[in-house]
Amino acid sequence: MSFITFITRIRHLIPSYGVFPLLFTLLWNQVVYYGARIIAAGFPHYDLTTPFDRLIPVVPFFTSIYFLAFPFWAAGYILCVRISRNQAMTLLCGDFLAKGVCLAFFLLLPTTNIRPEISEQGTWEALLLWLYKTDSPDNLFPSIHCLVSWLCFAGMRRQPTVPLPCQAATLLMALLVFLSTLFTRQHVIADVLGAIVIGETCYRIASIPQVRDCYDRIVSAFLFRPNKKQH
């Protein structure tokens, strides 16, 4: 596949108004997640694990769901952006606000946890161990995995152009992602609940037309627009 063909397919997949905002959303996510990790590396970290969290078993199979969350987010955000420009800006503005709240928590309340020892040998156990080695236990509250999954559902619910089975499937996948963060011991219950509350709150704020339109104007200002010919 040539580069031009690839770009053409992307243009057909993502409306022109959504390309830059989606790229900005991805960049903002990286800045928040990795920037906070660098800045708070030497800060005291707090463990929000409760006795109830310790009762949750480790289920290595859910590592597959944990990784499937990434293509789920990509598909969910693209589908939401395709609904309409207003819906695209509502979702992406909500994401921007929610990630800002995450950044504040990552810096003001850095969190960590103690991961369990994995003694059994198998495909899913090996994958879970690899996850532990590549992803340090920080930036836990709120869970970005759960936050973005909830926003995927929020962006598609009650949308007339989105079939109900698709909305239900999105909710089911979001719930499975929640469980995956717990059954892999990547997060604790507080991380999940915090993500839902923050995601829903920020999405509703972004649903206010004045807020959504302000975000639209700001991100649109960075788009290249050729100068009109002088008459």
PDB file of C-alpha atoms in Angstrom:
ATOM      1  CA  MET A   1       0.000   0.000   0.000  1.00  0.00           C
ATOM      2  CA  SER A   2       1.423   3.381  -1.004  1.00  0.00           C
ATOM      3  CA  PHE A   3       1.515   6.312   1.401  1.00  0.00           C
ATOM      4  CA  ILE A   4      -0.940   8.246  -0.775  1.00  0.00           C
ATOM      5  CA  THR A   5      -3.379   5.328  -0.729  1.00  0.00           C
ATOM      6  CA  PHE A   6      -3.058   5.117   3.059  1.00  0.00           C
ATOM      7  CA  ILE A   7      -3.773   8.843   3.466  1.00  0.00           C
ATOM      8  CA  THR A   8      -6.752   8.569   1.116  1.00  0.00           C
ATOM      9  CA  ARG A   9      -8.235   5.751   3.168  1.00  0.00           C
ATOM     10  CA  ILE A  10      -7.730   7.705   6.387  1.00  0.00           C
ATOM     11  CA  ARG A  11      -9.540  10.683   4.843  1.00  0.00           C
ATOM     12  CA  HIS A  12     -12.471   8.437   3.968  1.00  0.00           C
ATOM     13  CA  LEU A  13     -12.485   6.914   7.455  1.00  0.00           C
ATOM     14  CA  ILE A  14     -12.158  10.100   9.510  1.00  0.00           C
ATOM     15  CA  PRO A  15     -13.985  13.337   8.590  1.00  0.00           C
ATOM     16  CA  SER A  16     -11.647  16.246   7.917  1.00  0.00           C
ATOM     17  CA  TYR A  17     -12.900  18.099  11.005  1.00  0.00           C
ATOM     18  CA  GLY A  18     -11.813  15.196  13.207  1.00  0.00           C
ATOM     19  CA  VAL A  19      -8.287  14.419  12.013  1.00  0.00           C
ATOM     20  CA  PHE A  20      -6.365  17.094  13.907  1.00  0.00           C
ATOM     21  CA  PRO A  21      -8.514  16.898  17.093  1.00  0.00           C
ATOM     22  CA  LEU A  22      -7.928  13.122  17.211  1.00  0.00           C
ATOM     23  CA  LEU A  23      -4.185  13.596  16.783  1.00  0.00           C
ATOM     24  CA  PHE A  24      -4.229  16.284  19.458  1.00  0.00           C
ATOM     25  CA  THR A  25      -6.144  13.935  21.779  1.00  0.00           C
ATOM     26  CA  LEU A  26      -3.490  11.246  21.316  1.00  0.00           C
ATOM     27  CA  LEU A  27      -0.679  13.732  21.920  1.00  0.00           C
ATOM     28  CA  TRP A  28      -2.381  15.123  25.041  1.00  0.00           C
ATOM     29  CA  ASN A  29      -2.769  11.603  26.407  1.00  0.00           C
ATOM     30  CA  GLN A  30       0.961  10.932  25.991  1.00  0.00           C
ATOM     31  CA  VAL A  31       1.891  14.250  27.598  1.00  0.00           C
ATOM     32  CA  VAL A  32      -0.344  13.586  30.593  1.00  0.00           C
ATOM     33  CA  TYR A  33       0.650   9.968  31.136  1.00  0.00           C
ATOM     34  CA  TYR A  34       4.376  10.090  30.532  1.00  0.00           C
ATOM     35  CA  GLY A  35       4.872  13.685  31.618  1.00  0.00           C
ATOM     36  CA  ALA A  36       3.289  12.985  35.004  1.00  0.00           C
ATOM     37  CA  ARG A  37       5.388   9.837  35.367  1.00  0.00           C
ATOM     38  CA  ILE A  38       8.596  11.813  34.828  1.00  0.00           C
ATOM     39  CA  ILE A  39       7.642  14.739  37.077  1.00  0.00           C
ATOM     40  CA  ALA A  40       6.285  12.638  39.956  1.00  0.00           C
ATOM     41  CA  ALA A  41       9.003   9.980  39.830  1.00  0.00           C
ATOM     42  CA  GLY A  42      10.528  11.168  43.110  1.00  0.00           C
ATOM     43  CA  PHE A  43       7.250  12.006  44.879  1.00  0.00           C
ATOM     44  CA  PRO A  44       5.768   9.883  47.683  1.00  0.00           C
ATOM     45  CA  HIS A  45       3.276   7.418  46.208  1.00  0.00           C
ATOM     46  CA  TYR A  46       0.154   6.147  47.956  1.00  0.00           C
ATOM     47  CA  ASP A  47      -1.438   2.710  47.812  1.00  0.00           C
ATOM     48  CA  LEU A  48      -5.254   2.830  47.628  1.00  0.00           C
ATOM     49  CA  THR A  49      -5.602  -0.959  47.865  1.00  0.00           C
ATOM     50  CA  THR A  50      -8.314  -2.023  50.328  1.00  0.00           C
ATOM     51  CA  PRO A  51      -8.894  -5.422  51.976  1.00  0.00           C
ATOM     52  CA  PHE A  52     -11.713  -5.975  49.493  1.00  0.00           C
ATOM     53  CA  ASP A  53      -9.318  -5.385  46.585  1.00  0.00           C
ATOM     54  CA  ARG A  54      -7.061  -8.114  47.971  1.00  0.00           C
ATOM     55  CA  LEU A  55      -9.973 -10.572  47.734  1.00  0.00           C
ATOM     56  CA  ILE A  56     -10.194 -10.094  43.964  1.00  0.00           C
ATOM     57  CA  PRO A  57      -8.430 -13.035  42.288  1.00  0.00           C
ATOM     58  CA  VAL A  58      -5.808 -12.690  39.599  1.00  0.00           C
ATOM     59  CA  VAL A  59      -7.249 -13.985  36.310  1.00  0.00           C
ATOM     60  CA  PRO A  60      -4.432 -13.857  33.726  1.00  0.00           C
ATOM     61  CA  PHE A  61      -6.835 -14.409  30.808  1.00  0.00           C
ATOM     62  CA  PHE A  62      -8.155 -10.875  31.335  1.00  0.00           C
ATOM     63  CA  THR A  63      -4.786  -9.588  30.137  1.00  0.00           C
ATOM     64  CA  SER A  64      -6.208 -10.153  26.646  1.00  0.00           C
ATOM     65  CA  ILE A  65      -9.104  -7.785  27.392  1.00  0.00           C
ATOM     66  CA  TYR A  66      -6.658  -5.277  28.857  1.00  0.00           C
ATOM     67  CA  PHE A  67      -4.760  -5.148  25.548  1.00  0.00           C
ATOM     68  CA  LEU A  68      -7.893  -5.291  23.389  1.00  0.00           C
ATOM     69  CA  ALA A  69      -8.859  -1.993  25.006  1.00  0.00           C
ATOM     70  CA  PHE A  70      -6.454  -0.152  22.693  1.00  0.00           C
ATOM     71  CA  PRO A  71      -8.164  -1.045  19.368  1.00  0.00           C
ATOM     72  CA  PHE A  72     -11.513  -0.635  21.161  1.00  0.00           C
ATOM     73  CA  TRP A  73     -10.654   2.970  21.987  1.00  0.00           C
ATOM     74  CA  ALA A  74      -9.494   3.710  18.443  1.00  0.00           C
ATOM     75  CA  ALA A  75     -12.663   2.271  16.933  1.00  0.00           C
ATOM     76  CA  GLY A  76     -14.894   3.927  19.533  1.00  0.00           C
ATOM     77  CA  TYR A  77     -13.411   7.396  19.116  1.00  0.00           C
ATOM     78  CA  ILE A  78     -13.460   7.212  15.306  1.00  0.00           C
ATOM     79  CA  LEU A  79     -17.087   6.053  15.306  1.00  0.00           C
ATOM     80  CA  CYS A  80     -18.071   8.888  17.649  1.00  0.00           C
ATOM     81  CA  VAL A  81     -16.225  11.451  15.536  1.00  0.00           C
ATOM     82  CA  ARG A  82     -18.074  10.229  12.434  1.00  0.00           C
ATOM     83  CA  ILE A  83     -21.493  10.862  14.023  1.00  0.00           C
ATOM     84  CA  SER A  84     -21.287  14.632  13.654  1.00  0.00           C
ATOM     85  CA  ARG A  85     -18.934  17.512  14.265  1.00  0.00           C
ATOM     86  CA  ASN A  86     -20.770  18.518  17.452  1.00  0.00           C
ATOM     87  CA  GLN A  87     -20.596  14.987  18.824  1.00  0.00           C
ATOM     88  CA  ALA A  88     -16.924  14.742  17.891  1.00  0.00           C
ATOM     89  CA  MET A  89     -16.083  17.942  19.743  1.00  0.00           C
ATOM     90  CA  THR A  90     -18.169  16.926  22.750  1.00  0.00           C
ATOM     91  CA  LEU A  91     -16.287  13.638  23.100  1.00  0.00           C
ATOM     92  CA  LEU A  92     -12.832  15.067  22.461  1.00  0.00           C
ATOM     93  CA  CYS A  93     -13.419  18.080  24.696  1.00  0.00           C
ATOM     94  CA  GLY A  94     -14.583  15.704  27.437  1.00  0.00           C
ATOM     95  CA  ASP A  95     -11.430  13.656  26.926  1.00  0.00           C
ATOM     96  CA  PHE A  96      -9.266  16.791  27.119  1.00  0.00           C
ATOM     97  CA  LEU A  97     -10.888  17.931  30.359  1.00  0.00           C
ATOM     98  CA  ALA A  98     -10.780  14.455  31.911  1.00  0.00           C
ATOM     99  CA  LYS A  99      -7.097  13.983  31.086  1.00  0.00           C
ATOM    100  CA  GLY A 100      -6.412  17.371  32.687  1.00  0.00           C
ATOM    101  CA  VAL A 101      -8.050  16.133  35.878  1.00  0.00           C
ATOM    102  CA  CYS A 102      -5.982  12.952  35.610  1.00  0.00           C
ATOM    103  CA  LEU A 103      -2.811  15.027  35.351  1.00  0.00           C
ATOM    104  CA  ALA A 104      -3.739  16.885  38.541  1.00  0.00           C
ATOM    105  CA  PHE A 105      -4.288  13.623  40.423  1.00  0.00           C
ATOM    106  CA  PHE A 106      -1.123  12.020  39.035  1.00  0.00           C
ATOM    107  CA  LEU A 107       0.910  14.950  40.358  1.00  0.00           C
ATOM    108  CA  LEU A 108      -0.950  15.784  43.594  1.00  0.00           C
ATOM    109  CA  LEU A 109      -1.882  12.232  44.620  1.00  0.00           C
ATOM    110  CA  PRO A 110       0.601   9.851  43.002  1.00  0.00           C
ATOM    111  CA  THR A 111      -0.501   6.259  43.488  1.00  0.00           C
ATOM    112  CA  THR A 112       1.043   2.818  43.283  1.00  0.00           C
ATOM    113  CA  ASN A 113       0.240  -0.750  44.268  1.00  0.00           C
ATOM    114  CA  ILE A 114       1.967  -4.032  45.019  1.00  0.00           C
ATOM    115  CA  ARG A 115       1.538  -6.576  42.281  1.00  0.00           C
ATOM    116  CA  PRO A 116       1.064 -10.253  43.056  1.00  0.00           C
ATOM    117  CA  GLU A 117       3.592 -12.948  42.278  1.00  0.00           C
ATOM    118  CA  ILE A 118       2.682 -15.034  39.250  1.00  0.00           C
ATOM    119  CA  SER A 119       3.794 -18.623  39.837  1.00  0.00           C
ATOM    120  CA  GLU A 120       1.915 -20.536  37.141  1.00  0.00           C
ATOM    121  CA  GLN A 121       3.355 -20.834  33.647  1.00  0.00           C
ATOM    122  CA  GLY A 122       1.177 -20.315  30.599  1.00  0.00           C
ATOM    123  CA  THR A 123       0.430 -17.967  27.726  1.00  0.00           C
ATOM    124  CA  TRP A 124      -1.718 -15.555  29.699  1.00  0.00           C
ATOM    125  CA  GLU A 125       0.599 -15.656  32.715  1.00  0.00           C
ATOM    126  CA  ALA A 126       3.559 -14.830  30.481  1.00  0.00           C
ATOM    127  CA  LEU A 127       1.636 -11.964  28.901  1.00  0.00           C
ATOM    128  CA  LEU A 128       0.680 -10.613  32.329  1.00  0.00           C
ATOM    129  CA  LEU A 129       4.293 -10.792  33.513  1.00  0.00           C
ATOM    130  CA  TRP A 130       5.357  -8.928  30.393  1.00  0.00           C
ATOM    131  CA  LEU A 131       2.759  -6.256  31.189  1.00  0.00           C
ATOM    132  CA  TYR A 132       4.136  -5.909  34.719  1.00  0.00           C
ATOM    133  CA  LYS A 133       7.675  -5.500  33.380  1.00  0.00           C
ATOM    134  CA  THR A 134       6.811  -2.897  30.762  1.00  0.00           C
ATOM    135  CA  ASP A 135       4.253  -0.814  32.689  1.00  0.00           C
ATOM    136  CA  SER A 136       5.372   0.515  36.047  1.00  0.00           C
ATOM    137  CA  PRO A 137       2.729   0.677  38.818  1.00  0.00           C
ATOM    138  CA  ASP A 138       2.040   4.411  38.857  1.00  0.00           C
ATOM    139  CA  ASN A 139      -0.497   6.870  37.396  1.00  0.00           C
ATOM    140  CA  LEU A 140      -3.174   4.587  38.789  1.00  0.00           C
ATOM    141  CA  PHE A 141      -5.873   6.939  40.100  1.00  0.00           C
ATOM    142  CA  PRO A 142      -7.949   7.433  38.091  1.00  0.00           C
ATOM    143  CA  SER A 143      -7.526   4.570  35.631  1.00  0.00           C
ATOM    144  CA  ILE A 144      -7.075   5.946  32.123  1.00  0.00           C
ATOM    145  CA  HIS A 145      -8.005   2.498  30.801  1.00  0.00           C
ATOM    146  CA  CYS A 146     -11.405   2.807  32.454  1.00  0.00           C
ATOM    147  CA  LEU A 147     -11.764   6.521  31.747  1.00  0.00           C
ATOM    148  CA  VAL A 148     -11.334   6.225  27.979  1.00  0.00           C
ATOM    149  CA  SER A 149     -13.524   3.106  27.844  1.00  0.00           C
ATOM    150  CA  TRP A 150     -16.324   4.968  29.608  1.00  0.00           C
ATOM    151  CA  LEU A 151     -15.972   7.928  27.257  1.00  0.00           C
ATOM    152  CA  CYS A 152     -16.356   5.568  24.282  1.00  0.00           C
ATOM    153  CA  PHE A 153     -19.718   4.487  25.679  1.00  0.00           C
ATOM    154  CA  ALA A 154     -20.747   8.011  26.675  1.00  0.00           C
ATOM    155  CA  GLY A 155     -20.015   9.261  23.179  1.00  0.00           C
ATOM    156  CA  MET A 156     -22.298   6.679  21.542  1.00  0.00           C
ATOM    157  CA  ARG A 157     -25.157   6.311  23.990  1.00  0.00           C
ATOM    158  CA  ARG A 158     -28.518   7.777  23.013  1.00  0.00           C
ATOM    159  CA  GLN A 159     -27.229   8.634  19.542  1.00  0.00           C
ATOM    160  CA  PRO A 160     -30.029   7.996  16.994  1.00  0.00           C
ATOM    161  CA  THR A 161     -27.539   7.076  14.277  1.00  0.00           C
ATOM    162  CA  VAL A 162     -25.856   4.417  16.428  1.00  0.00           C
ATOM    163  CA  PRO A 163     -27.791   1.113  16.533  1.00  0.00           C
ATOM    164  CA  LEU A 164     -28.789  -0.041  20.009  1.00  0.00           C
ATOM    165  CA  PRO A 165     -26.819  -3.317  19.672  1.00  0.00           C
ATOM    166  CA  CYS A 166     -23.699  -1.247  18.984  1.00  0.00           C
ATOM    167  CA  GLN A 167     -24.353   0.909  22.045  1.00  0.00           C
ATOM    168  CA  ALA A 168     -24.892  -2.211  24.155  1.00  0.00           C
ATOM    169  CA  ALA A 169     -21.716  -3.822  22.808  1.00  0.00           C
ATOM    170  CA  THR A 170     -19.747  -0.682  23.656  1.00  0.00           C
ATOM    171  CA  LEU A 171     -21.066  -0.716  27.217  1.00  0.00           C
ATOM    172  CA  LEU A 172     -20.272  -4.428  27.546  1.00  0.00           C
ATOM    173  CA  MET A 173     -16.719  -3.913  26.317  1.00  0.00           C
ATOM    174  CA  ALA A 174     -16.241  -0.993  28.718  1.00  0.00           C
ATOM    175  CA  LEU A 175     -17.389  -3.177  31.616  1.00  0.00           C
ATOM    176  CA  LEU A 176     -15.016  -5.942  30.537  1.00  0.00           C
ATOM    177  CA  VAL A 177     -12.153  -3.436  30.487  1.00  0.00           C
ATOM    178  CA  PHE A 178     -13.084  -2.395  34.031  1.00  0.00           C
ATOM    179  CA  LEU A 179     -12.891  -6.035  35.110  1.00  0.00           C
ATOM    180  CA  SER A 180      -9.615  -6.541  33.270  1.00  0.00           C
ATOM    181  CA  THR A 181      -7.936  -3.768  35.237  1.00  0.00           C
ATOM    182  CA  LEU A 182      -9.009  -5.464  38.480  1.00  0.00           C
ATOM    183  CA  PHE A 183      -8.359  -9.100  37.531  1.00  0.00           C
ATOM    184  CA  THR A 184      -4.856  -8.214  36.315  1.00  0.00           C
ATOM    185  CA  ARG A 185      -4.248  -6.177  39.491  1.00  0.00           C
ATOM    186  CA  GLN A 186      -3.263  -3.197  37.394  1.00  0.00           C
ATOM    187  CA  HIS A 187      -5.783  -1.100  39.310  1.00  0.00           C
ATOM    188  CA  VAL A 188      -7.995  -1.149  42.382  1.00  0.00           C
ATOM    189  CA  ILE A 189     -11.696  -0.414  42.766  1.00  0.00           C
ATOM    190  CA  ALA A 190     -11.096   3.253  43.652  1.00  0.00           C
ATOM    191  CA  ASP A 191      -9.257   3.731  40.353  1.00  0.00           C
ATOM    192  CA  VAL A 192     -12.209   2.344  38.399  1.00  0.00           C
ATOM    193  CA  LEU A 193     -14.881   4.332  40.231  1.00  0.00           C
ATOM    194  CA  GLY A 194     -12.822   7.511  40.041  1.00  0.00           C
ATOM    195  CA  ALA A 195     -12.429   7.076  36.292  1.00  0.00           C
ATOM    196  CA  ILE A 196     -16.179   6.670  35.756  1.00  0.00           C
ATOM    197  CA  VAL A 197     -17.066   9.712  37.875  1.00  0.00           C
ATOM    198  CA  ILE A 198     -14.403  11.933  36.277  1.00  0.00           C
ATOM    199  CA  GLY A 199     -15.166  10.736  32.755  1.00  0.00           C
ATOM    200  CA  GLU A 200     -18.913  11.219  33.109  1.00  0.00           C
ATOM    201  CA  THR A 201     -18.565  14.618  34.778  1.00  0.00           C
ATOM    202  CA  CYS A 202     -16.176  15.953  32.153  1.00  0.00           C
ATOM    203  CA  TYR A 203     -18.298  14.564  29.319  1.00  0.00           C
ATOM    204  CA  ARG A 204     -21.358  16.361  30.667  1.00  0.00           C
ATOM    205  CA  ILE A 205     -19.404  19.599  31.014  1.00  0.00           C
ATOM    206  CA  ALA A 206     -18.212  19.194  27.424  1.00  0.00           C
ATOM    207  CA  SER A 207     -21.839  18.669  26.357  1.00  0.00           C
ATOM    208  CA  ILE A 208     -22.579  22.303  27.247  1.00  0.00           C
ATOM    209  CA  PRO A 209     -22.693  24.016  23.818  1.00  0.00           C
ATOM    210  CA  GLN A 210     -20.560  26.977  24.901  1.00  0.00           C
ATOM    211  CA  VAL A 211     -17.828  24.674  26.238  1.00  0.00           C
ATOM    212  CA  ARG A 212     -17.917  22.381  23.210  1.00  0.00           C
ATOM    213  CA  ASP A 213     -17.849  25.280  20.756  1.00  0.00           C
ATOM    214  CA  CYS A 214     -14.952  26.925  22.594  1.00  0.00           C
ATOM    215  CA  TYR A 215     -12.930  23.717  22.290  1.00  0.00           C
ATOM    216  CA  ASP A 216     -13.857  23.481  18.607  1.00  0.00           C
ATOM    217  CA  ARG A 217     -12.652  27.018  17.943  1.00  0.00           C
ATOM    218  CA  ILE A 218      -9.367  26.432  19.774  1.00  0.00           C
ATOM    219  CA  VAL A 219      -8.413  23.197  18.004  1.00  0.00           C
ATOM    220  CA  SER A 220      -9.645  24.538  14.655  1.00  0.00           C
ATOM    221  CA  ALA A 221      -7.339  27.526  15.028  1.00  0.00           C
ATOM    222  CA  PHE A 222      -4.357  25.185  14.561  1.00  0.00           C
ATOM    223  CA  LEU A 223      -5.598  23.851  11.234  1.00  0.00           C
ATOM    224  CA  PHE A 224      -3.889  25.113   8.117  1.00  0.00           C
ATOM    225  CA  ARG A 225      -6.225  27.206   6.050  1.00  0.00           C
ATOM    226  CA  PRO A 226      -5.004  28.679   2.782  1.00  0.00           C
ATOM    227  CA  ASN A 227      -5.288  32.428   2.487  1.00  0.00           C
ATOM    228  CA  LYS A 228      -8.133  33.690   0.363  1.00  0.00           C
ATOM    229  CA  LYS A 229      -7.136  35.430  -2.826  1.00  0.00           C
ATOM    230  CA  GLN A 230      -7.180  39.173  -2.620  1.00  0.00           C
ATOM    231  CA  HIS A 231      -9.674  40.828  -4.940  1.00  0.00           C
TER     232      HIS A 231
END
